[in-house]
Coordinates of N, CA and C in Angstrom, one line a residue:
M123 N -21.9 -2.3 -15.1 CA -20.7 -1.4 -15.0 C -20.3 -1.3 -13.5
K124 N -19.1 -1.3 -13.3 CA -18.6 -1.2 -11.9 C -18.6 0.2 -11.4
K125 N -19.1 0.4 -10.2 CA -19.2 1.7 -9.6 C -17.8 2.2 -9.3
H126 N -17.5 3.5 -9.5 CA -16.2 4.1 -9.2 C -16.1 4.3 -7.7
E127 N -14.9 3.8 -7.2 CA -14.7 3.9 -5.8 C -14.4 5.4 -5.4
S128 N -14.9 5.8 -4.2 CA -14.6 7.1 -3.7 C -13.1 7.2 -3.2
S129 N -12.6 8.4 -3.1 CA -11.2 8.5 -2.7 C -11.0 8.0 -1.3
D130 N -12.0 8.2 -0.4 CA -11.9 7.7 0.9 C -11.8 6.2 1.0
D131 N -12.6 5.5 0.1 CA -12.5 4.1 0.1 C -11.1 3.6 -0.4
M132 N -10.6 4.3 -1.4 CA -9.3 3.9 -2.0 C -8.2 4.2 -0.9
K133 N -8.3 5.3 -0.2 CA -7.3 5.5 0.9 C -7.4 4.4 2.0
K134 N -8.6 4.0 2.4 CA -8.7 3.0 3.4 C -8.1 1.7 2.9
E135 N -8.4 1.3 1.6 CA -7.8 0.1 1.0 C -6.3 0.2 1.0
L136 N -5.8 1.3 0.6 CA -4.3 1.5 0.6 C -3.7 1.4 2.0
D137 N -4.4 2.0 2.9 CA -3.9 1.9 4.3 C -3.9 0.5 4.8
V138 N -4.9 -0.3 4.4 CA -4.9 -1.7 4.8 C -3.7 -2.4 4.1
L139 N -3.4 -2.1 2.9 CA -2.2 -2.7 2.2 C -0.9 -2.3 2.9
L140 N -0.8 -1.0 3.4 CA 0.4 -0.6 4.1 C 0.5 -1.4 5.4
S141 N -0.5 -1.7 6.1 CA -0.5 -2.5 7.3 C 0.0 -3.9 7.0
K142 N -0.5 -4.5 5.9 CA -0.1 -5.8 5.5 C 1.4 -5.8 5.1
L143 N 1.8 -4.8 4.4 CA 3.2 -4.7 4.0 C 4.1 -4.6 5.3
N144 N 3.7 -3.9 6.3 CA 4.4 -3.8 7.5 C 4.6 -5.1 8.2
A145 N 3.5 -5.9 8.2 CA 3.5 -7.2 8.7 C 4.5 -8.1 7.9
L146 N 4.4 -8.0 6.6 CA 5.3 -8.8 5.7 C 6.8 -8.5 6.0
E147 N 7.0 -7.2 6.2 CA 8.4 -6.9 6.4 C 9.0 -7.5 7.7
I148 N 8.1 -7.6 8.7 CA 8.6 -8.1 10.0 C 8.9 -9.6 9.8
V149 N 8.1 -10.3 9.0 CA 8.4 -11.8 8.9 C 9.3 -12.1 7.7
A150 N 9.8 -11.1 7.0 CA 10.6 -11.4 5.8 C 11.9 -12.1 6.2
A151 N 12.2 -13.2 5.5 CA 13.3 -14.0 5.9 C 14.6 -13.6 5.3
D152 N 14.7 -12.9 4.3 CA 16.0 -12.4 3.7 C 15.9 -11.0 3.1
E153 N 17.0 -10.6 2.6 CA 17.1 -9.2 2.1 C 16.2 -9.0 0.8
F154 N 16.1 -10.1 0.0 CA 15.3 -10.0 -1.2 C 13.8 -9.7 -0.8
Q155 N 13.3 -10.5 0.1 CA 11.9 -10.3 0.6 C 11.7 -8.9 1.2
K156 N 12.7 -8.4 2.0 CA 12.6 -7.1 2.5 C 12.6 -6.0 1.5
G157 N 13.4 -6.2 0.4 CA 13.5 -5.3 -0.7 C 12.2 -5.2 -1.5
V158 N 11.6 -6.4 -1.7 CA 10.3 -6.4 -2.4 C 9.3 -5.6 -1.6
V159 N 9.3 -5.8 -0.3 CA 8.3 -5.1 0.6 C 8.5 -3.6 0.5
K160 N 9.8 -3.2 0.5 CA 10.1 -1.7 0.4 C 9.6 -1.1 -0.9
V161 N 9.8 -1.9 -2.0 CA 9.3 -1.4 -3.3 C 7.8 -1.3 -3.3
L162 N 7.1 -2.3 -2.8 CA 5.7 -2.3 -2.7 C 5.2 -1.2 -1.9
R163 N 5.8 -0.9 -0.7 CA 5.4 0.1 0.2 C 5.5 1.5 -0.5
R164 N 6.6 1.7 -1.3 CA 6.8 2.9 -2.0 C 5.8 3.1 -3.1
L165 N 5.4 2.1 -3.7 CA 4.3 2.2 -4.7 C 3.0 2.5 -4.1
V166 N 2.6 1.9 -3.0 CA 1.4 2.2 -2.3 C 1.4 3.6 -1.8
E167 N 2.5 4.1 -1.2 CA 2.6 5.5 -0.7 C 2.5 6.5 -1.9
G168 N 3.1 6.1 -3.0 CA 2.9 7.0 -4.2 C 1.5 7.1 -4.7
Q169 N 0.8 5.9 -4.6 CA -0.6 5.9 -5.0 C -1.4 6.8 -4.1
M170 N -1.2 6.7 -2.8 CA -1.9 7.6 -1.8 C -1.6 9.0 -2.1
H171 N -0.4 9.4 -2.4 CA 0.0 10.7 -2.7 C -0.7 11.2 -4.0
S172 N -0.8 10.4 -4.9 CA -1.6 10.7 -6.2 C -3.0 11.0 -5.9
I173 N -3.7 10.2 -5.1 CA -5.1 10.4 -4.7 C -5.2 11.8 -4.0
N174 N -4.3 12.1 -3.1 CA -4.4 13.4 -2.4 C -4.2 14.6 -3.4
E175 N -3.3 14.4 -4.4 CA -3.0 15.4 -5.4 C -4.2 15.6 -6.3
F176 N -4.9 14.5 -6.7 CA -6.1 14.6 -7.5 C -7.2 15.4 -6.7
E177 N -7.3 15.2 -5.4 CA -8.3 15.9 -4.7 C -8.0 17.4 -4.7
H178 N -6.7 17.8 -4.6 CA -6.4 19.2 -4.6 C -6.7 19.8 -6.0
I179 N -6.4 19.0 -7.0 CA -6.7 19.5 -8.4 C -8.2 19.7 -8.6
K180 N -9.0 18.7 -8.1 CA -10.4 18.8 -8.2 C -10.9 20.1 -7.5
K181 N -10.4 20.4 -6.3 CA -10.8 21.6 -5.6 C -10.4 22.8 -6.3
A182 N -9.2 22.8 -6.9 CA -8.8 24.0 -7.7 C -9.7 24.2 -8.9
L183 N -10.0 23.1 -9.6 CA -10.9 23.2 -10.8 C -12.3 23.8 -10.4
D184 N -12.8 23.3 -9.2 CA -14.1 23.8 -8.7 C -14.0 25.3 -8.4
L185 N -13.0 25.7 -7.8 CA -12.8 27.2 -7.5 C -12.6 28.0 -8.8
T186 N -11.9 27.4 -9.8 CA -11.8 28.1 -11.1 C -13.1 28.3 -11.8
M187 N -13.9 27.2 -11.8 CA -15.2 27.3 -12.4 C -16.1 28.3 -11.7
L188 N -16.1 28.4 -10.4 CA -16.8 29.4 -9.7 C -16.4 30.8 -10.1
Q189 N -15.1 31.0 -10.2 CA -14.6 32.3 -10.7 C -15.1 32.6 -12.1
I190 N -15.1 31.7 -13.0 CA -15.5 31.9 -14.3 C -17.0 32.3 -14.4
F191 N -17.8 31.6 -13.6 CA -19.2 31.9 -13.5 C -19.4 33.3 -12.9
E192 N -18.6 33.7 -11.9 CA -18.8 35.0 -11.4 C -18.4 36.1 -12.4
V193 N -17.4 35.9 -13.1 CA -17.0 36.8 -14.2 C -18.0 36.9 -15.3
K194 N -18.5 35.8 -15.7 CA -19.6 35.7 -16.7 C -20.8 36.5 -16.2
N195 N -21.2 36.3 -15.0 CA -22.4 37.0 -14.4 C -22.1 38.5 -14.4
Q196 N -20.9 38.9 -14.0 CA -20.6 40.3 -14.0 C -20.6 41.0 -15.4
I197 N -20.2 40.2 -16.4 CA -20.2 40.8 -17.7 C -21.6 40.9 -18.2
K198 N -22.5 40.0 -17.9 CA -23.9 40.1 -18.3 C -24.6 41.3 -17.6
S199 N -24.2 41.6 -16.4 CA -24.8 42.7 -15.6 C -24.6 44.1 -16.1

């Protein structure tokens, strides 16, 4: 079974892809190629944004669980 990549690894990989897309845009010969690069860049940036949002959601869930355990402990006391 393949190991799940960490968010930092995914961000690094996406950053490398953005660098490659920047290079491709520079050497693009026509408007079609430049358009494809722009679409790909937007997809990569969207993926990076999604990873950041998932990290925020994870933190929020962790804080919520802590609050639930605190309430549970207060009720038992």
